[in-house]
Amino acid sequence: MALLILVTATLVGLGATWMTATRGTDLGTLTIGAWTARPRIGTTEINPYARATVVRSGELPLGTGDGIAFIATADDAKRPLDGRCDITVSGVTPPARFWTLTLYDTKGHLIANALQRYGFTSEEIVRNADGSFAVRLASRARSGNWLPTGGIERYQLMLRLYDTPVGIATRTQRDAPMPAITTAGCS
Amino acid sequence: MIRWMAALLAGLLLGGLVHLVSVLALPRIASQDAYSRLERITPVNAVKALPLADPNNAPIPFMDPAFAIAICRYDLSSGPIKLAVPVSQAYTSVSFYTDGDVAYYAINDRSAGRKVIELDLMTEAQHAALPEDEEITAADRLIVDSPTSTGLIVLKALAADTGLMAQAQASLAAATCKVQTEPPQKPGATPRASR
């Protein structure tokens, strides 16, 4: 009987910790379209779950005075980002002095490619006349702003805004217009 | 039957407790967190440039490849740290983390408003021990309080396009981070003979 209690407690307790530290929780997140940020992750008010995620992954979150990071693991239709598909990130970004868009595998590593291109900065990107842009993510070369995916099955995108008013007070798309993510064909 | 249900319920409740304790304990027991990883490859109280983020060799995950990054791993036990970071062409920032990877302060070139981001990092106790007129003469000197006596300062310079990376790295190479050798003294309190 006591054994059952202890076994249940261990499984439930450590299982829940592992789940939350690996996948993260929705606690204190800001979601706009396909993008999610944790405005308090770069402050001392970071919640214990976010802290557990940070120490487990080994990353250093952006400090709030520096910027904010939005992550996307799926497109606008909630379809996971697949490196074998043609995916477009298009539109505009929230106000910021600079931004960078970077492609990582599920563990946060860059993906090797012959061009050594792992992302774009707001200065590098080729824009339309109205200031909007489209980045094309695919395993084979595409015209325009091409970001190679290496054909990996799952990847994630991180859009970091540096020196930006976007943060704890931001709630909706109106404050922070995030680019759309759409999947076209898959090979 | 009731007894088994009760045991299961007790297990669930105890499990909740195990979960809370383990989540809170994780930052203490983690050995692959950013501070532990960087502790192995950086000297203490000195600026060390990190290799450029690259698919096979990144000291920590989720590094922004558009930035030149340098680390000053600090230990304030022998005194406050003086930090000076020249501002690069595009964007420069300095972020402070505790030894438990909590970001407690960050500043960028625009909020610093100068060509060189200069500041003093000290523990709250060291700050409290500063002589008063030192604070007045230092009115334009930025003082940052560290909640822990050890931690990380991350210096970053943006290479707005890949061709500017060498420039960004060069500007960080000129950054300094060192322990203040002399304890802060009141101006005029120093005996002239010692000069």
Short mmCIF file of N, CA, C and O in Angstrom, two decimals, chain A residues 6-137:
data_model
loop_
_atom_site.label_atom_id
_atom_site.label_comp_id
_atom_site.label_asym_id
_atom_site.label_seq_id
_atom_site.Cartn_x
_atom_site.Cartn_y
_atom_site.Cartn_z
N LEU A 6 4.00 5.67 -2.88
CA LEU A 6 5.30 6.25 -3.24
C LEU A 6 5.55 6.18 -4.74
O LEU A 6 6.03 7.13 -5.35
N VAL A 7 5.21 5.03 -5.33
CA VAL A 7 5.44 4.87 -6.77
C VAL A 7 4.58 5.88 -7.54
O VAL A 7 5.06 6.58 -8.44
N THR A 8 3.31 5.99 -7.16
CA THR A 8 2.43 6.95 -7.83
C THR A 8 2.99 8.37 -7.68
O THR A 8 3.07 9.13 -8.64
N ALA A 9 3.40 8.69 -6.46
CA ALA A 9 3.89 10.04 -6.20
C ALA A 9 5.11 10.35 -7.05
O ALA A 9 5.21 11.41 -7.66
N THR A 10 6.04 9.41 -7.13
CA THR A 10 7.26 9.64 -7.90
C THR A 10 6.95 9.80 -9.38
O THR A 10 7.41 10.73 -10.04
N LEU A 11 6.13 8.86 -9.89
CA LEU A 11 5.81 8.90 -11.32
C LEU A 11 5.08 10.20 -11.67
O LEU A 11 5.45 10.90 -12.61
N VAL A 12 4.07 10.51 -10.90
CA VAL A 12 3.27 11.70 -11.19
C VAL A 12 4.11 12.96 -11.04
O VAL A 12 4.15 13.83 -11.91
N GLY A 13 4.83 13.04 -9.93
CA GLY A 13 5.60 14.25 -9.63
C GLY A 13 6.70 14.51 -10.64
O GLY A 13 6.77 15.57 -11.25
N LEU A 14 7.58 13.51 -10.83
CA LEU A 14 8.71 13.72 -11.74
C LEU A 14 8.23 13.78 -13.19
O LEU A 14 8.76 14.53 -14.00
N GLY A 15 7.19 13.01 -13.50
CA GLY A 15 6.62 13.04 -14.84
C GLY A 15 6.12 14.43 -15.19
O GLY A 15 6.43 14.97 -16.25
N ALA A 16 5.39 15.03 -14.26
CA ALA A 16 4.86 16.38 -14.50
C ALA A 16 5.99 17.39 -14.63
O ALA A 16 5.95 18.29 -15.47
N THR A 17 7.04 17.23 -13.83
CA THR A 17 8.18 18.14 -13.91
C THR A 17 8.89 18.02 -15.26
O THR A 17 9.21 19.00 -15.91
N TRP A 18 9.07 16.76 -15.67
CA TRP A 18 9.75 16.53 -16.95
C TRP A 18 8.93 17.14 -18.09
O TRP A 18 9.47 17.83 -18.95
N MET A 19 7.62 16.89 -18.06
CA MET A 19 6.75 17.43 -19.11
C MET A 19 6.82 18.95 -19.18
O MET A 19 6.98 19.53 -20.25
N THR A 20 6.69 19.59 -18.02
CA THR A 20 6.65 21.06 -18.03
C THR A 20 8.00 21.64 -18.38
O THR A 20 8.08 22.66 -19.06
N ALA A 21 9.09 21.00 -17.94
CA ALA A 21 10.41 21.56 -18.22
C ALA A 21 10.79 21.35 -19.69
O ALA A 21 11.54 22.12 -20.26
N THR A 22 10.27 20.29 -20.30
CA THR A 22 10.62 20.01 -21.69
C THR A 22 9.74 20.80 -22.64
O THR A 22 10.22 21.43 -23.58
N ARG A 23 8.44 20.74 -22.41
CA ARG A 23 7.52 21.37 -23.36
C ARG A 23 7.17 22.79 -22.99
O ARG A 23 6.63 23.52 -23.81
N GLY A 24 7.41 23.17 -21.75
CA GLY A 24 7.03 24.51 -21.32
C GLY A 24 5.56 24.57 -20.96
O GLY A 24 4.80 23.64 -21.23
N THR A 25 5.16 25.63 -20.34
CA THR A 25 3.75 25.80 -19.97
C THR A 25 3.25 27.09 -20.61
O THR A 25 4.03 27.89 -21.12
N ASP A 26 1.95 27.28 -20.57
CA ASP A 26 1.37 28.49 -21.14
C ASP A 26 1.40 29.65 -20.16
O ASP A 26 0.93 30.74 -20.46
N LEU A 27 1.94 29.40 -18.98
CA LEU A 27 1.95 30.42 -17.95
C LEU A 27 2.75 31.66 -18.40
O LEU A 27 3.90 31.54 -18.77
N GLY A 28 2.10 32.81 -18.40
CA GLY A 28 2.81 34.05 -18.72
C GLY A 28 3.28 34.16 -20.15
O GLY A 28 4.27 34.81 -20.43
N THR A 29 2.57 33.51 -21.09
CA THR A 29 2.99 33.63 -22.48
C THR A 29 2.12 34.64 -23.22
O THR A 29 1.00 34.92 -22.83
N LEU A 30 2.69 35.17 -24.28
CA LEU A 30 1.99 36.11 -25.16
C LEU A 30 1.99 35.46 -26.54
O LEU A 30 3.05 35.21 -27.10
N THR A 31 0.80 35.14 -27.06
CA THR A 31 0.72 34.49 -28.36
C THR A 31 0.05 35.42 -29.36
O THR A 31 -1.03 35.93 -29.11
N ILE A 32 0.74 35.65 -30.47
CA ILE A 32 0.19 36.46 -31.56
C ILE A 32 0.37 35.66 -32.84
O ILE A 32 1.49 35.40 -33.25
N GLY A 33 -0.74 35.24 -33.43
CA GLY A 33 -0.67 34.39 -34.62
C GLY A 33 0.06 33.10 -34.26
O GLY A 33 -0.26 32.47 -33.26
N ALA A 34 1.05 32.74 -35.06
CA ALA A 34 1.77 31.50 -34.82
C ALA A 34 2.91 31.69 -33.80
O ALA A 34 3.61 30.75 -33.48
N TRP A 35 3.08 32.92 -33.32
CA TRP A 35 4.26 33.26 -32.53
C TRP A 35 3.96 33.37 -31.04
O TRP A 35 2.95 33.92 -30.64
N THR A 36 4.89 32.88 -30.22
CA THR A 36 4.71 32.94 -28.78
C THR A 36 5.96 33.51 -28.12
O THR A 36 7.08 33.14 -28.47
N ALA A 37 5.75 34.43 -27.19
CA ALA A 37 6.86 34.99 -26.43
C ALA A 37 6.54 34.86 -24.94
O ALA A 37 5.39 34.64 -24.56
N ARG A 38 7.58 35.01 -24.12
CA ARG A 38 7.40 35.05 -22.67
C ARG A 38 7.98 36.37 -22.19
O ARG A 38 9.18 36.46 -21.92
N PRO A 39 7.11 37.39 -22.09
CA PRO A 39 7.64 38.73 -21.81
C PRO A 39 8.42 38.82 -20.50
O PRO A 39 9.27 39.69 -20.36
N ARG A 40 8.15 37.93 -19.53
CA ARG A 40 8.85 38.05 -18.24
C ARG A 40 10.07 37.14 -18.14
O ARG A 40 10.70 37.07 -17.09
N ILE A 41 10.40 36.43 -19.21
CA ILE A 41 11.49 35.46 -19.11
C ILE A 41 12.83 36.18 -18.92
O ILE A 41 13.75 35.63 -18.33
N GLY A 42 12.92 37.43 -19.40
CA GLY A 42 14.17 38.17 -19.27
C GLY A 42 14.18 39.11 -18.08
O GLY A 42 14.85 40.14 -18.11
N THR A 43 13.42 38.77 -17.03
CA THR A 43 13.37 39.62 -15.84
C THR A 43 13.53 38.73 -14.60
O THR A 43 13.48 37.50 -14.70
N THR A 44 13.66 39.36 -13.44
CA THR A 44 13.73 38.56 -12.21
C THR A 44 12.35 38.02 -11.84
O THR A 44 12.24 37.21 -10.92
N GLU A 45 11.31 38.45 -12.56
CA GLU A 45 9.96 37.93 -12.27
C GLU A 45 9.65 36.66 -13.06
O GLU A 45 8.50 36.23 -13.14
N ILE A 46 10.66 36.06 -13.64
CA ILE A 46 10.48 34.82 -14.38
C ILE A 46 9.83 33.77 -13.48
O ILE A 46 10.17 33.66 -12.31
N ASN A 47 8.84 33.02 -14.02
CA ASN A 47 8.15 32.04 -13.16
C ASN A 47 8.97 30.74 -13.07
O ASN A 47 9.81 30.47 -13.93
N PRO A 48 8.73 29.94 -12.03
CA PRO A 48 9.55 28.74 -11.81
C PRO A 48 9.52 27.76 -12.97
O PRO A 48 10.53 27.10 -13.25
N TYR A 49 8.40 27.68 -13.68
CA TYR A 49 8.34 26.76 -14.82
C TYR A 49 9.23 27.23 -15.95
O TYR A 49 9.94 26.46 -16.57
N ALA A 50 9.18 28.54 -16.23
CA ALA A 50 10.03 29.07 -17.29
C ALA A 50 11.50 28.90 -16.89
O ALA A 50 12.35 28.58 -17.72
N ARG A 51 11.81 29.09 -15.62
CA ARG A 51 13.19 28.91 -15.15
C ARG A 51 13.66 27.48 -15.35
O ARG A 51 14.78 27.23 -15.80
N ALA A 52 12.76 26.53 -15.02
CA ALA A 52 13.11 25.12 -15.20
C ALA A 52 13.38 24.84 -16.67
O ALA A 52 14.35 24.15 -17.02
N THR A 53 12.57 25.41 -17.57
CA THR A 53 12.78 25.21 -19.01
C THR A 53 14.12 25.79 -19.45
O THR A 53 14.86 25.17 -20.20
N VAL A 54 14.42 26.99 -18.95
CA VAL A 54 15.66 27.67 -19.33
C VAL A 54 16.89 26.87 -18.87
O VAL A 54 17.80 26.63 -19.65
N VAL A 55 16.91 26.43 -17.62
CA VAL A 55 18.11 25.71 -17.16
C VAL A 55 18.21 24.36 -17.82
O VAL A 55 19.31 23.85 -18.04
N ARG A 56 17.08 23.77 -18.18
CA ARG A 56 17.15 22.47 -18.81
C ARG A 56 17.69 22.58 -20.24
O ARG A 56 18.50 21.77 -20.68
N SER A 57 17.26 23.60 -20.97
CA SER A 57 17.71 23.71 -22.36
C SER A 57 19.13 24.27 -22.44
O SER A 57 19.86 23.97 -23.36
N GLY A 58 19.55 25.08 -21.45
CA GLY A 58 20.89 25.63 -21.47
C GLY A 58 20.99 26.96 -22.18
O GLY A 58 22.08 27.46 -22.42
N GLU A 59 19.83 27.55 -22.53
CA GLU A 59 19.86 28.84 -23.23
C GLU A 59 19.98 29.99 -22.23
O GLU A 59 19.82 29.79 -21.03
N LEU A 60 20.27 31.18 -22.75
CA LEU A 60 20.21 32.39 -21.93
C LEU A 60 19.09 33.24 -22.52
O LEU A 60 19.19 33.69 -23.66
N PRO A 61 18.00 33.46 -21.78
CA PRO A 61 16.91 34.26 -22.35
C PRO A 61 17.35 35.70 -22.57
O PRO A 61 18.24 36.20 -21.88
N LEU A 62 16.73 36.37 -23.55
CA LEU A 62 17.06 37.78 -23.79
C LEU A 62 16.61 38.62 -22.60
O LEU A 62 15.48 38.48 -22.15
N GLY A 63 17.48 39.49 -22.12
CA GLY A 63 17.09 40.40 -21.06
C GLY A 63 16.09 41.41 -21.60
O GLY A 63 16.15 41.79 -22.77
N THR A 64 15.16 41.84 -20.76
CA THR A 64 14.10 42.72 -21.23
C THR A 64 14.63 44.06 -21.77
O THR A 64 14.05 44.60 -22.71
N GLY A 65 15.72 44.57 -21.22
CA GLY A 65 16.28 45.82 -21.73
C GLY A 65 16.95 45.65 -23.08
O GLY A 65 17.33 46.62 -23.73
N ASP A 66 17.12 44.41 -23.48
CA ASP A 66 17.79 44.09 -24.74
C ASP A 66 16.73 43.87 -25.82
O ASP A 66 16.75 44.53 -26.86
N GLY A 67 15.78 42.96 -25.55
CA GLY A 67 14.77 42.69 -26.55
C GLY A 67 13.83 41.60 -26.11
O GLY A 67 13.78 41.23 -24.94
N ILE A 68 13.07 41.09 -27.08
CA ILE A 68 12.12 40.01 -26.78
C ILE A 68 12.18 39.00 -27.92
O ILE A 68 12.40 39.37 -29.07
N ALA A 69 12.00 37.73 -27.57
CA ALA A 69 12.08 36.66 -28.57
C ALA A 69 10.72 36.00 -28.74
O ALA A 69 10.08 35.63 -27.76
N PHE A 70 10.29 35.89 -29.99
CA PHE A 70 9.06 35.16 -30.32
C PHE A 70 9.46 33.87 -31.01
O PHE A 70 10.34 33.87 -31.87
N ILE A 71 8.79 32.78 -30.64
CA ILE A 71 9.13 31.50 -31.24
C ILE A 71 7.90 30.95 -31.95
O ILE A 71 6.77 31.15 -31.51
N ALA A 72 8.14 30.27 -33.08
CA ALA A 72 7.05 29.61 -33.80
C ALA A 72 7.48 28.19 -34.11
O ALA A 72 8.59 27.97 -34.61
N THR A 73 6.62 27.24 -33.77
CA THR A 73 6.92 25.84 -34.09
C THR A 73 5.92 25.30 -35.10
O THR A 73 6.05 24.18 -35.56
N ALA A 74 4.89 26.11 -35.42
CA ALA A 74 3.87 25.68 -36.37
C ALA A 74 3.45 26.88 -37.20
O ALA A 74 3.75 28.02 -36.85
N ASP A 75 2.75 26.61 -38.31
CA ASP A 75 2.30 27.72 -39.14
C ASP A 75 0.97 28.26 -38.62
O ASP A 75 0.48 27.82 -37.58
N ASP A 76 0.37 29.20 -39.37
CA ASP A 76 -0.88 29.83 -38.90
C ASP A 76 -2.02 28.81 -38.78
O ASP A 76 -2.95 29.00 -38.01
N ALA A 77 -1.93 27.72 -39.57
CA ALA A 77 -2.96 26.68 -39.51
C ALA A 77 -2.57 25.61 -38.48
O ALA A 77 -3.14 24.52 -38.51
N LYS A 78 -1.62 25.90 -37.63
CA LYS A 78 -1.17 24.99 -36.56
C LYS A 78 -0.48 23.74 -37.10
O LYS A 78 -0.39 22.72 -36.41
N ARG A 79 -0.02 23.79 -38.33
CA ARG A 79 0.68 22.65 -38.89
C ARG A 79 2.16 22.79 -38.55
O ARG A 79 2.75 23.84 -38.80
N PRO A 80 2.77 21.75 -37.94
CA PRO A 80 4.18 21.88 -37.51
C PRO A 80 5.09 22.27 -38.67
O PRO A 80 4.87 21.86 -39.80
N LEU A 81 6.10 23.08 -38.39
CA LEU A 81 7.02 23.54 -39.43
C LEU A 81 7.86 22.35 -39.90
O LEU A 81 8.56 21.72 -39.10
N ASP A 82 7.78 22.07 -41.18
CA ASP A 82 8.42 20.90 -41.76
C ASP A 82 9.43 21.37 -42.81
O ASP A 82 9.06 22.08 -43.75
N GLY A 83 10.68 20.95 -42.67
CA GLY A 83 11.75 21.39 -43.57
C GLY A 83 11.62 20.86 -44.97
O GLY A 83 12.33 21.30 -45.88
N ARG A 84 10.75 19.90 -45.18
CA ARG A 84 10.57 19.33 -46.52
C ARG A 84 9.50 20.09 -47.29
O ARG A 84 9.25 19.80 -48.46
N CYS A 85 8.86 21.07 -46.62
CA CYS A 85 7.80 21.84 -47.27
C CYS A 85 8.29 23.22 -47.67
O CYS A 85 9.33 23.68 -47.21
N ASP A 86 7.51 23.88 -48.51
CA ASP A 86 7.75 25.28 -48.85
C ASP A 86 6.93 26.13 -47.89
O ASP A 86 5.70 26.10 -47.94
N ILE A 87 7.61 26.89 -47.06
CA ILE A 87 6.91 27.69 -46.06
C ILE A 87 7.30 29.15 -46.26
O ILE A 87 8.46 29.45 -46.55
N THR A 88 6.31 30.03 -46.15
CA THR A 88 6.58 31.46 -46.33
C THR A 88 6.26 32.21 -45.05
O THR A 88 5.21 31.99 -44.44
N VAL A 89 7.19 33.06 -44.64
CA VAL A 89 6.96 33.97 -43.52
C VAL A 89 6.85 35.35 -44.13
O VAL A 89 7.81 35.84 -44.73
N SER A 90 5.67 35.97 -44.04
CA SER A 90 5.50 37.22 -44.77
C SER A 90 4.69 38.23 -43.98
O SER A 90 3.89 37.88 -43.13
N GLY A 91 4.94 39.49 -44.30
CA GLY A 91 4.19 40.57 -43.68
C GLY A 91 5.12 41.61 -43.11
O GLY A 91 6.15 41.94 -43.72
N VAL A 92 4.78 42.09 -41.94
CA VAL A 92 5.59 43.12 -41.29
C VAL A 92 5.91 42.66 -39.88
O VAL A 92 5.38 41.67 -39.40
N THR A 93 6.79 43.41 -39.22
CA THR A 93 7.16 43.07 -37.85
C THR A 93 6.80 44.24 -36.94
O THR A 93 6.64 45.36 -37.41
N PRO A 94 6.69 43.98 -35.64
CA PRO A 94 6.40 45.06 -34.70
C PRO A 94 7.54 46.09 -34.69
O PRO A 94 8.64 45.79 -35.17
N PRO A 95 7.29 47.29 -34.17
CA PRO A 95 8.35 48.29 -34.13
C PRO A 95 9.54 47.80 -33.30
O PRO A 95 9.37 47.26 -32.21
N ALA A 96 10.74 47.98 -33.85
CA ALA A 96 11.97 47.59 -33.16
C ALA A 96 13.11 48.22 -33.93
O ALA A 96 13.00 48.44 -35.13
N ARG A 97 14.22 48.49 -33.25
CA ARG A 97 15.34 49.09 -33.96
C ARG A 97 15.94 48.08 -34.93
O ARG A 97 16.30 48.43 -36.05
N PHE A 98 16.05 46.86 -34.49
CA PHE A 98 16.54 45.78 -35.34
C PHE A 98 15.75 44.53 -35.02
O PHE A 98 15.25 44.40 -33.91
N TRP A 99 15.65 43.64 -35.97
CA TRP A 99 15.16 42.29 -35.65
C TRP A 99 15.98 41.25 -36.38
O TRP A 99 16.66 41.56 -37.37
N THR A 100 15.94 40.03 -35.87
CA THR A 100 16.58 38.91 -36.56
C THR A 100 15.60 37.75 -36.60
O THR A 100 14.82 37.55 -35.67
N LEU A 101 15.63 37.02 -37.70
CA LEU A 101 14.80 35.82 -37.85
C LEU A 101 15.78 34.66 -38.01
O LEU A 101 16.64 34.69 -38.89
N THR A 102 15.67 33.64 -37.15
CA THR A 102 16.64 32.54 -37.16
C THR A 102 15.91 31.21 -37.16
O THR A 102 14.87 31.07 -36.52
N LEU A 103 16.49 30.26 -37.88
CA LEU A 103 15.92 28.92 -37.97
C LEU A 103 16.75 27.96 -37.12
O LEU A 103 17.98 27.93 -37.25
N TYR A 104 16.09 27.23 -36.23
CA TYR A 104 16.78 26.27 -35.36
C TYR A 104 16.10 24.91 -35.48
O TYR A 104 14.92 24.82 -35.80
N ASP A 105 16.87 23.85 -35.14
CA ASP A 105 16.21 22.55 -35.00
C ASP A 105 15.50 22.54 -33.65
O ASP A 105 15.49 23.54 -32.93
N THR A 106 14.88 21.43 -33.30
CA THR A 106 14.04 21.41 -32.10
C THR A 106 14.84 21.61 -30.81
O THR A 106 14.27 21.90 -29.78
N LYS A 107 16.17 21.41 -30.88
CA LYS A 107 16.98 21.58 -29.68
C LYS A 107 17.64 22.96 -29.60
O LYS A 107 18.39 23.23 -28.66
N GLY A 108 17.45 23.79 -30.63
CA GLY A 108 18.04 25.12 -30.59
C GLY A 108 19.39 25.20 -31.28
O GLY A 108 20.12 26.16 -31.09
N HIS A 109 19.72 24.20 -32.10
CA HIS A 109 20.95 24.26 -32.89
C HIS A 109 20.64 24.82 -34.27
O HIS A 109 19.55 24.63 -34.79
N LEU A 110 21.66 25.48 -34.85
CA LEU A 110 21.51 25.97 -36.22
C LEU A 110 21.58 24.79 -37.17
O LEU A 110 22.10 23.72 -36.81
N ILE A 111 21.07 24.98 -38.39
CA ILE A 111 21.07 23.89 -39.35
C ILE A 111 22.09 24.16 -40.44
O ILE A 111 22.07 25.20 -41.09
N ALA A 112 23.02 23.20 -40.59
CA ALA A 112 24.13 23.37 -41.53
C ALA A 112 23.62 23.52 -42.96
O ALA A 112 22.69 22.85 -43.36
N ASN A 113 24.23 24.44 -43.71
CA ASN A 113 23.93 24.56 -45.13
C ASN A 113 25.10 25.23 -45.83
O ASN A 113 25.91 25.91 -45.19
N ALA A 114 25.19 25.01 -47.14
CA ALA A 114 26.36 25.45 -47.90
C ALA A 114 26.53 26.97 -47.88
O ALA A 114 27.64 27.48 -47.93
N LEU A 115 25.43 27.70 -47.78
CA LEU A 115 25.51 29.16 -47.80
C LEU A 115 25.91 29.73 -46.45
O LEU A 115 26.18 30.92 -46.33
N GLN A 116 25.90 28.88 -45.43
CA GLN A 116 26.08 29.32 -44.04
C GLN A 116 25.08 30.41 -43.70
O GLN A 116 25.39 31.40 -43.05
N ARG A 117 23.85 30.22 -44.16
CA ARG A 117 22.81 31.17 -43.84
C ARG A 117 21.87 30.54 -42.82
O ARG A 117 21.28 29.50 -43.06
N TYR A 118 21.80 31.18 -41.68
CA TYR A 118 20.98 30.63 -40.59
C TYR A 118 19.81 31.53 -40.27
O TYR A 118 18.98 31.18 -39.44
N GLY A 119 19.76 32.68 -40.92
CA GLY A 119 18.66 33.60 -40.64
C GLY A 119 18.87 34.89 -41.39
O GLY A 119 19.78 35.02 -42.22
N PHE A 120 18.00 35.86 -41.11
CA PHE A 120 18.12 37.18 -41.71
C PHE A 120 18.06 38.24 -40.61
O PHE A 120 17.42 38.03 -39.59
N THR A 121 18.71 39.36 -40.86
CA THR A 121 18.51 40.51 -39.99
C THR A 121 17.60 41.49 -40.73
O THR A 121 17.42 41.39 -41.94
N SER A 122 17.06 42.45 -39.98
CA SER A 122 16.16 43.42 -40.59
C SER A 122 16.86 44.25 -41.66
O SER A 122 16.21 44.84 -42.52
N GLU A 123 18.20 44.31 -41.61
CA GLU A 123 18.93 45.10 -42.61
C GLU A 123 19.20 44.29 -43.88
O GLU A 123 19.29 44.85 -44.96
N GLU A 124 19.35 42.98 -43.70
CA GLU A 124 19.72 42.14 -44.84
C GLU A 124 18.54 41.83 -45.76
O GLU A 124 18.72 41.57 -46.95
N ILE A 125 17.37 41.82 -45.17
CA ILE A 125 16.22 41.29 -45.90
C ILE A 125 15.84 42.18 -47.09
O ILE A 125 15.98 43.40 -47.02
N VAL A 126 15.42 41.56 -48.17
CA VAL A 126 14.96 42.30 -49.34
C VAL A 126 13.45 42.53 -49.17
O VAL A 126 12.70 41.59 -48.92
N ARG A 127 13.06 43.82 -49.25
CA ARG A 127 11.66 44.16 -48.97
C ARG A 127 10.90 44.55 -50.21
O ARG A 127 11.48 44.95 -51.22
N ASN A 128 9.58 44.48 -50.11
CA ASN A 128 8.71 45.01 -51.16
C ASN A 128 8.68 46.52 -51.03
O ASN A 128 9.13 47.08 -50.03
N ALA A 129 8.07 47.18 -52.04
CA ALA A 129 8.02 48.65 -52.04
C ALA A 129 7.32 49.19 -50.80
O ALA A 129 7.67 50.25 -50.28
N ASP A 130 6.33 48.45 -50.26
CA ASP A 130 5.59 48.95 -49.09
C ASP A 130 6.27 48.60 -47.77
O ASP A 130 5.69 48.82 -46.70
N GLY A 131 7.47 48.02 -47.82
CA GLY A 131 8.20 47.72 -46.59
C GLY A 131 7.95 46.33 -46.05
O GLY A 131 8.65 45.88 -45.15
N SER A 132 6.95 45.63 -46.60
CA SER A 132 6.71 44.27 -46.14
C SER A 132 7.74 43.34 -46.78
O SER A 132 8.47 43.74 -47.70
N PHE A 133 7.81 42.12 -46.29
CA PHE A 133 8.80 41.19 -46.84
C PHE A 133 8.22 39.79 -46.86
O PHE A 133 7.17 39.53 -46.24
N ALA A 134 8.89 38.91 -47.57
CA ALA A 134 8.52 37.49 -47.56
C ALA A 134 9.81 36.68 -47.50
O ALA A 134 10.71 36.90 -48.29
N VAL A 135 9.89 35.79 -46.53
CA VAL A 135 11.04 34.89 -46.44
C VAL A 135 10.54 33.52 -46.86
O VAL A 135 9.47 33.08 -46.42
N ARG A 136 11.30 32.87 -47.74
CA ARG A 136 10.87 31.55 -48.21
C ARG A 136 11.76 30.49 -47.60
O ARG A 136 12.98 30.51 -47.76
N LEU A 137 11.15 29.56 -46.86
CA LEU A 137 11.88 28.49 -46.21
C LEU A 137 11.66 27.21 -46.99
O LEU A 137 10.51 26.80 -47.18
#
